[in-house]
mmCIF file of N, CA, C and O in Angstrom:
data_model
loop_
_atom_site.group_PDB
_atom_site.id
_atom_site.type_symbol
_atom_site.label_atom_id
_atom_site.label_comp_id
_atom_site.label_asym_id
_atom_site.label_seq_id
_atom_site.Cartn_x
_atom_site.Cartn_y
_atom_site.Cartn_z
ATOM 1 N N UNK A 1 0.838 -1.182 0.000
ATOM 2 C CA UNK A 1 0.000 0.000 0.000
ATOM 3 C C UNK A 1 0.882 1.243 0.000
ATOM 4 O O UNK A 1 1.900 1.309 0.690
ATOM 5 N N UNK A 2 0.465 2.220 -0.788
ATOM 6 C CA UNK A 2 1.126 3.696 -1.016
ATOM 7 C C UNK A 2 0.807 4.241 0.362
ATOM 8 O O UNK A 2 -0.228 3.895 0.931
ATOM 9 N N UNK A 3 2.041 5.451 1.153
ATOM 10 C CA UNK A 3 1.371 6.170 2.322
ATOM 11 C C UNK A 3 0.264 6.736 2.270
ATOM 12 O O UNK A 3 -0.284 6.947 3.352
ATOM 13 N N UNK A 4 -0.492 7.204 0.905
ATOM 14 C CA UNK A 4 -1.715 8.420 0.721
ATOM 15 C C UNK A 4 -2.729 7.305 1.109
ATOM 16 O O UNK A 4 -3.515 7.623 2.001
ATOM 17 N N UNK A 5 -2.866 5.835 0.501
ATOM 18 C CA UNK A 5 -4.057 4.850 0.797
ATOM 19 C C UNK A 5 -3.782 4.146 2.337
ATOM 20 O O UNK A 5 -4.630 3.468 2.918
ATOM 21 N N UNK A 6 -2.689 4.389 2.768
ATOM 22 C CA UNK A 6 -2.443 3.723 4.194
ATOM 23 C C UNK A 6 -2.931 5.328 5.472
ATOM 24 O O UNK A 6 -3.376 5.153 6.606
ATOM 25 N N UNK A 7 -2.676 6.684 4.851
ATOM 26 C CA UNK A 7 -2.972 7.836 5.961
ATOM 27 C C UNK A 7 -4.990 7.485 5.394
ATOM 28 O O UNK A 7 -5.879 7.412 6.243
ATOM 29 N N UNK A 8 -5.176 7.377 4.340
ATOM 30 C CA UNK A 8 -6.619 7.600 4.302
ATOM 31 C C UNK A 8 -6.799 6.275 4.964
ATOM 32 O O UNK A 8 -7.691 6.539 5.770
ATOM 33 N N UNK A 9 -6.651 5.634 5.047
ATOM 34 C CA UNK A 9 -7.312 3.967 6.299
ATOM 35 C C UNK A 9 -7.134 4.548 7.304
ATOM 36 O O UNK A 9 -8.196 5.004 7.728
ATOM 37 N N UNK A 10 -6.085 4.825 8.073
ATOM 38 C CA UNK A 10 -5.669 5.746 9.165
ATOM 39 C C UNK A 10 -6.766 6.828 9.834
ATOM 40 O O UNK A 10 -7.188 6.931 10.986
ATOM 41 N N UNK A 11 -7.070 7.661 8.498
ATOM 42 C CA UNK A 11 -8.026 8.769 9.377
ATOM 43 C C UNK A 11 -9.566 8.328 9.267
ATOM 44 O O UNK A 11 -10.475 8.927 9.842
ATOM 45 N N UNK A 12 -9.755 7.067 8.354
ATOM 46 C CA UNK A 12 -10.907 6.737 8.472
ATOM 47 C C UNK A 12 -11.449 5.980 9.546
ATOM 48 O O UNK A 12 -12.560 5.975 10.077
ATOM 49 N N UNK A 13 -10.059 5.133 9.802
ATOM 50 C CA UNK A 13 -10.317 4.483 11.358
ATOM 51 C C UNK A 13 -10.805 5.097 12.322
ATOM 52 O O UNK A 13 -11.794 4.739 12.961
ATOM 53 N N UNK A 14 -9.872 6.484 12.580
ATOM 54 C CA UNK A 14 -9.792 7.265 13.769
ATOM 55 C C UNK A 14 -11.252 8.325 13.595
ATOM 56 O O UNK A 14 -11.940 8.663 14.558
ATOM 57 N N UNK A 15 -11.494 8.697 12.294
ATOM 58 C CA UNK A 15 -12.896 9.036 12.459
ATOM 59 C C UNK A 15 -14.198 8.419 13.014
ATOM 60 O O UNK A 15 -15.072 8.818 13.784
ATOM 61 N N UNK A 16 -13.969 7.235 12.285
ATOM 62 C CA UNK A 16 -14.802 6.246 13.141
ATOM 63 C C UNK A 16 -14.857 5.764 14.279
ATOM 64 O O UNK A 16 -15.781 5.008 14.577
ATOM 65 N N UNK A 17 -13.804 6.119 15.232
ATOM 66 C CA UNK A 17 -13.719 5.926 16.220
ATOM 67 C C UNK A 17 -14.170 6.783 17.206
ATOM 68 O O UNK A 17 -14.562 6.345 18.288
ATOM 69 N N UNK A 18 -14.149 8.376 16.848
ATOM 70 C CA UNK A 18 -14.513 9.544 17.386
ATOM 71 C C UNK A 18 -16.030 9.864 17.290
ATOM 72 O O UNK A 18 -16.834 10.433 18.029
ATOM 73 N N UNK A 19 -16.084 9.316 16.179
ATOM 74 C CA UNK A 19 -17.904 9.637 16.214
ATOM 75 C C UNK A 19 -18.661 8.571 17.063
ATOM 76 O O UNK A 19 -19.650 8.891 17.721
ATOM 77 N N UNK A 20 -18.038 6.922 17.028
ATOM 78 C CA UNK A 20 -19.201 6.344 17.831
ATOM 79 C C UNK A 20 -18.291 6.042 19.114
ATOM 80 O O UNK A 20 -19.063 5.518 19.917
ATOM 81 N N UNK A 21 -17.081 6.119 19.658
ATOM 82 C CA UNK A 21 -16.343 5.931 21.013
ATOM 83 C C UNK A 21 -16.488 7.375 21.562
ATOM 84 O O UNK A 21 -16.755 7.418 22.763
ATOM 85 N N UNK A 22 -16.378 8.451 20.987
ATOM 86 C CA UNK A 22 -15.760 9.707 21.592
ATOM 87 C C UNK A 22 -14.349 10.314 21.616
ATOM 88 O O UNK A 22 -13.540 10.074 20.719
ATOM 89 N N UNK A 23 -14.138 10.922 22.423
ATOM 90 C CA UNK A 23 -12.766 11.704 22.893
ATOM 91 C C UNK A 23 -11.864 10.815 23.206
ATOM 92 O O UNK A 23 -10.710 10.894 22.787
ATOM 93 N N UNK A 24 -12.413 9.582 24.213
ATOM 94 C CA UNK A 24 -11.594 9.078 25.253
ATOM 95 C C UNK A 24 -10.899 7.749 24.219
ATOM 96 O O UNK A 24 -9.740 7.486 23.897
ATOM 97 N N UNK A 25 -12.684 6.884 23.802
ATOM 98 C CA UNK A 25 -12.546 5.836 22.459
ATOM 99 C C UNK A 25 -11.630 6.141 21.707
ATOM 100 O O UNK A 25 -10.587 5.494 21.618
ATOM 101 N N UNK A 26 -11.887 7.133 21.087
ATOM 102 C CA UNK A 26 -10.847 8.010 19.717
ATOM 103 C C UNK A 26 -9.139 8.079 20.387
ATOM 104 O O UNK A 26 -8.266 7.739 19.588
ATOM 105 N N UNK A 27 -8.767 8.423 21.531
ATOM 106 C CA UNK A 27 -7.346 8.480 22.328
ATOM 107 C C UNK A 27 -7.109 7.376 22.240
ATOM 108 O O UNK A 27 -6.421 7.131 21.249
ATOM 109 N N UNK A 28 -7.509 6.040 23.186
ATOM 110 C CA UNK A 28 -7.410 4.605 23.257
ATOM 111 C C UNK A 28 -6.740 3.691 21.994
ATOM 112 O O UNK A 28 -5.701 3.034 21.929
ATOM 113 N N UNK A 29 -8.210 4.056 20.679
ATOM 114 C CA UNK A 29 -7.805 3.867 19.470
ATOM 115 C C UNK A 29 -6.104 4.216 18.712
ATOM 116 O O UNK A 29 -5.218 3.509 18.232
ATOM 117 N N UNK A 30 -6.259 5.390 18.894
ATOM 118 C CA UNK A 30 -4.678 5.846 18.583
ATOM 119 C C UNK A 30 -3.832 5.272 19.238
ATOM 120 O O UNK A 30 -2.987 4.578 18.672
ATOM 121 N N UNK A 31 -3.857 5.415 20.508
ATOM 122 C CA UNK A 31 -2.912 4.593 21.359
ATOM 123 C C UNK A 31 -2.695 3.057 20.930
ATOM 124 O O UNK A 31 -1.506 2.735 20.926
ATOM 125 N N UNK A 32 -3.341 2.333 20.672
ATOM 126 C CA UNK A 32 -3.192 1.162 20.385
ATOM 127 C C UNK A 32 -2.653 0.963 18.980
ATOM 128 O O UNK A 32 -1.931 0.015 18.672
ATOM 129 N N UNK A 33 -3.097 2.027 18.053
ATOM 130 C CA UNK A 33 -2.695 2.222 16.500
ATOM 131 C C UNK A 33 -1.591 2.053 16.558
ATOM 132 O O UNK A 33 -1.089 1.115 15.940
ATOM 133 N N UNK A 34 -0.861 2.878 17.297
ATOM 134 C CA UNK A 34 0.785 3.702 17.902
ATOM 135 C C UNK A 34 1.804 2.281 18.160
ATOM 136 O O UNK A 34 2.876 2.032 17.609
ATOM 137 N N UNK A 35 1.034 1.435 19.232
ATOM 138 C CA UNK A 35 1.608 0.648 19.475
ATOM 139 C C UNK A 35 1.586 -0.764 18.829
ATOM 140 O O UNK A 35 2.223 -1.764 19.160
ATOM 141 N N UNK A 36 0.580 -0.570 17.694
ATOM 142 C CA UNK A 36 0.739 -2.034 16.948
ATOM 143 C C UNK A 36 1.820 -1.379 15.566
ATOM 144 O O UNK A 36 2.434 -2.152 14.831
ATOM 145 N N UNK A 37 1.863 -0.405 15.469
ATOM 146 C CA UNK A 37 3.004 0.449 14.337
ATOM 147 C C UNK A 37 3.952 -0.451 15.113
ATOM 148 O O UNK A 37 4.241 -1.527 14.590
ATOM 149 N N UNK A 38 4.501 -0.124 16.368
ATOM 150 C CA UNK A 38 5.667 -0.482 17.052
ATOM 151 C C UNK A 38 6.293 -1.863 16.906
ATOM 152 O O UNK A 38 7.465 -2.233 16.834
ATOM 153 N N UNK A 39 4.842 -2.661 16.883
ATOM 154 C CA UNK A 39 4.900 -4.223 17.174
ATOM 155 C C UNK A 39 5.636 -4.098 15.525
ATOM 156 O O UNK A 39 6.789 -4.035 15.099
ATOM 157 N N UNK A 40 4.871 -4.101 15.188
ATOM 158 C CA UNK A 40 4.523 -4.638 13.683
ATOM 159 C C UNK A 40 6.204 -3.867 12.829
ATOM 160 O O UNK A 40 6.863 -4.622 12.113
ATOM 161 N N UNK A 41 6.655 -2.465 13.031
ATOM 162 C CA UNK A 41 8.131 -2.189 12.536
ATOM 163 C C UNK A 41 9.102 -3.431 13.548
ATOM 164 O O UNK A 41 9.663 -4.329 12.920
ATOM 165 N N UNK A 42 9.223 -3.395 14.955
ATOM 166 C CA UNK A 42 10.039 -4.526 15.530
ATOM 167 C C UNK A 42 9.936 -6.034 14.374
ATOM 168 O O UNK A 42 10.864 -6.612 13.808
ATOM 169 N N UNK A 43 8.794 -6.263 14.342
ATOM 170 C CA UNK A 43 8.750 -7.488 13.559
ATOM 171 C C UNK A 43 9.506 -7.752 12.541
ATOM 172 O O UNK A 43 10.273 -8.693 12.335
ATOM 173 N N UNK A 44 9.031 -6.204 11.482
ATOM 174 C CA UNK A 44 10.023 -6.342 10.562
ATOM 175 C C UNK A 44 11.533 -6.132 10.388
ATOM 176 O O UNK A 44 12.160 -6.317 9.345
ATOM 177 N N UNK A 45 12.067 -5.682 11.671
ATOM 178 C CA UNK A 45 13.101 -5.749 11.450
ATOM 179 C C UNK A 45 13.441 -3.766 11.263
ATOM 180 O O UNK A 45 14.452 -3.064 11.240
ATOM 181 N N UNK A 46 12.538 -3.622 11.205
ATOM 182 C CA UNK A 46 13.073 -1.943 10.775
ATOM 183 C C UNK A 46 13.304 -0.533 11.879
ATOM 184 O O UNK A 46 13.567 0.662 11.748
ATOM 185 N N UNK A 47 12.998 -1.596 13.131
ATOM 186 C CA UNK A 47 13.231 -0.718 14.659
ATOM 187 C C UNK A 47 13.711 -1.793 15.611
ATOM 188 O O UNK A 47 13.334 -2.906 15.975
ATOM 189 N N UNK A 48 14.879 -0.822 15.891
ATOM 190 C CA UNK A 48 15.939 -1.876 16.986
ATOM 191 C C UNK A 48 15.712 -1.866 18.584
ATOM 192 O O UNK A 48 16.332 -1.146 19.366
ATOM 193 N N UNK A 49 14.824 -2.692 18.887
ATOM 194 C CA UNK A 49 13.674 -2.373 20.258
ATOM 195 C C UNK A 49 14.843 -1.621 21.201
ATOM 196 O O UNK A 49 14.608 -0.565 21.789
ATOM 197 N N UNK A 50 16.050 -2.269 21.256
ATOM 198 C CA UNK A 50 17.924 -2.307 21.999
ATOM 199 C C UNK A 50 17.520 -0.706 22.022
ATOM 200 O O UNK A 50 17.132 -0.131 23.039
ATOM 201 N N UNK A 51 17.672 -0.100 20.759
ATOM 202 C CA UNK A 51 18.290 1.112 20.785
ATOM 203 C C UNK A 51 17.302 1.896 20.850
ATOM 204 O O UNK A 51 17.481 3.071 21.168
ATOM 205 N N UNK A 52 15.702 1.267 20.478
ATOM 206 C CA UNK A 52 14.751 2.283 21.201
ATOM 207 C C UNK A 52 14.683 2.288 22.940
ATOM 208 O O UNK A 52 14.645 3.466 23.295
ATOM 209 N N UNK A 53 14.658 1.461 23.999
ATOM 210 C CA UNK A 53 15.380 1.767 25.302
ATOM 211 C C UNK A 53 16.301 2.461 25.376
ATOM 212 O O UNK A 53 16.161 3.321 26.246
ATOM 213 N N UNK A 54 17.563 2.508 24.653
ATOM 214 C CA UNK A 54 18.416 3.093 25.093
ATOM 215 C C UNK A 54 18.260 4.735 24.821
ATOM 216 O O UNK A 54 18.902 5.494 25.547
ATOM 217 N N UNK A 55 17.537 5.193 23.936
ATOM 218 C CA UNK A 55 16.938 6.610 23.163
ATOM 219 C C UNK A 55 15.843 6.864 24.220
ATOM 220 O O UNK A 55 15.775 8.078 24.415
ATOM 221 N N UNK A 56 15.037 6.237 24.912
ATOM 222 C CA UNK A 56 14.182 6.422 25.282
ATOM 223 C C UNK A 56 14.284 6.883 27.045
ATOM 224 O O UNK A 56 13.687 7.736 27.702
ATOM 225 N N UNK A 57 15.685 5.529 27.508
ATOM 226 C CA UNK A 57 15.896 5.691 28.515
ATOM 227 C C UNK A 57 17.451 6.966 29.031
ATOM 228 O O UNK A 57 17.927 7.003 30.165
ATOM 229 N N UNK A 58 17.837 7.675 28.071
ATOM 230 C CA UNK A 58 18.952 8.852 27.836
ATOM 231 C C UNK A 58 20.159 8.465 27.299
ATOM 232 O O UNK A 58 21.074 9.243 27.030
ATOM 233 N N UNK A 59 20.175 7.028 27.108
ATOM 234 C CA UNK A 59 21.292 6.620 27.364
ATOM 235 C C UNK A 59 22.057 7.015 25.520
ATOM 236 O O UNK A 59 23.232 6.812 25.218
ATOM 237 N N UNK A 60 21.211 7.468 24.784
ATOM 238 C CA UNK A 60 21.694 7.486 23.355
ATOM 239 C C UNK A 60 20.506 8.173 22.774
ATOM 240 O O UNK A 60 19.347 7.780 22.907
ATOM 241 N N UNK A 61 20.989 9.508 21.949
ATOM 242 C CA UNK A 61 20.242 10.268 21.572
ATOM 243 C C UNK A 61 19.596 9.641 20.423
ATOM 244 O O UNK A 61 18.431 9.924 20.147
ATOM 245 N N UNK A 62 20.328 8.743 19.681
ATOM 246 C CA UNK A 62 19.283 8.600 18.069
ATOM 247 C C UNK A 62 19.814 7.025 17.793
ATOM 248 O O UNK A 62 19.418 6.404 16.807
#
């Protein structure tokens, strides 16, 4: 999938989420979006979980 057909799934999700969850539904949603991105780059190989702790925890800026 191109980014323009993967951001339009994206905001269609999160629309849909805001109109029948709300404010809080719609946050939750993202939040979980956020963190299956995370799962799902670790998986592939394209985020180094190592060096996201270490960025995360001061120990290394990038």
């Amino acid at each position: 999938m191109s980014a323009s057909v993967t951001g339009i799934a994206v905001g269609a999700v999160l629309a849909f989420a805001i109109l029948v969850f709300g404010f809080w539904g719609f946050l939750l949603v993202a939040v979980f979006m956020a963190i299956g991105l995370l799962i799902g780059r670790i998986l592939d190989g394209k985020l180094d979980p190592r060096g996201l702790a270490n960025a995360l925890s001061g120990k290394r800026t990038s």
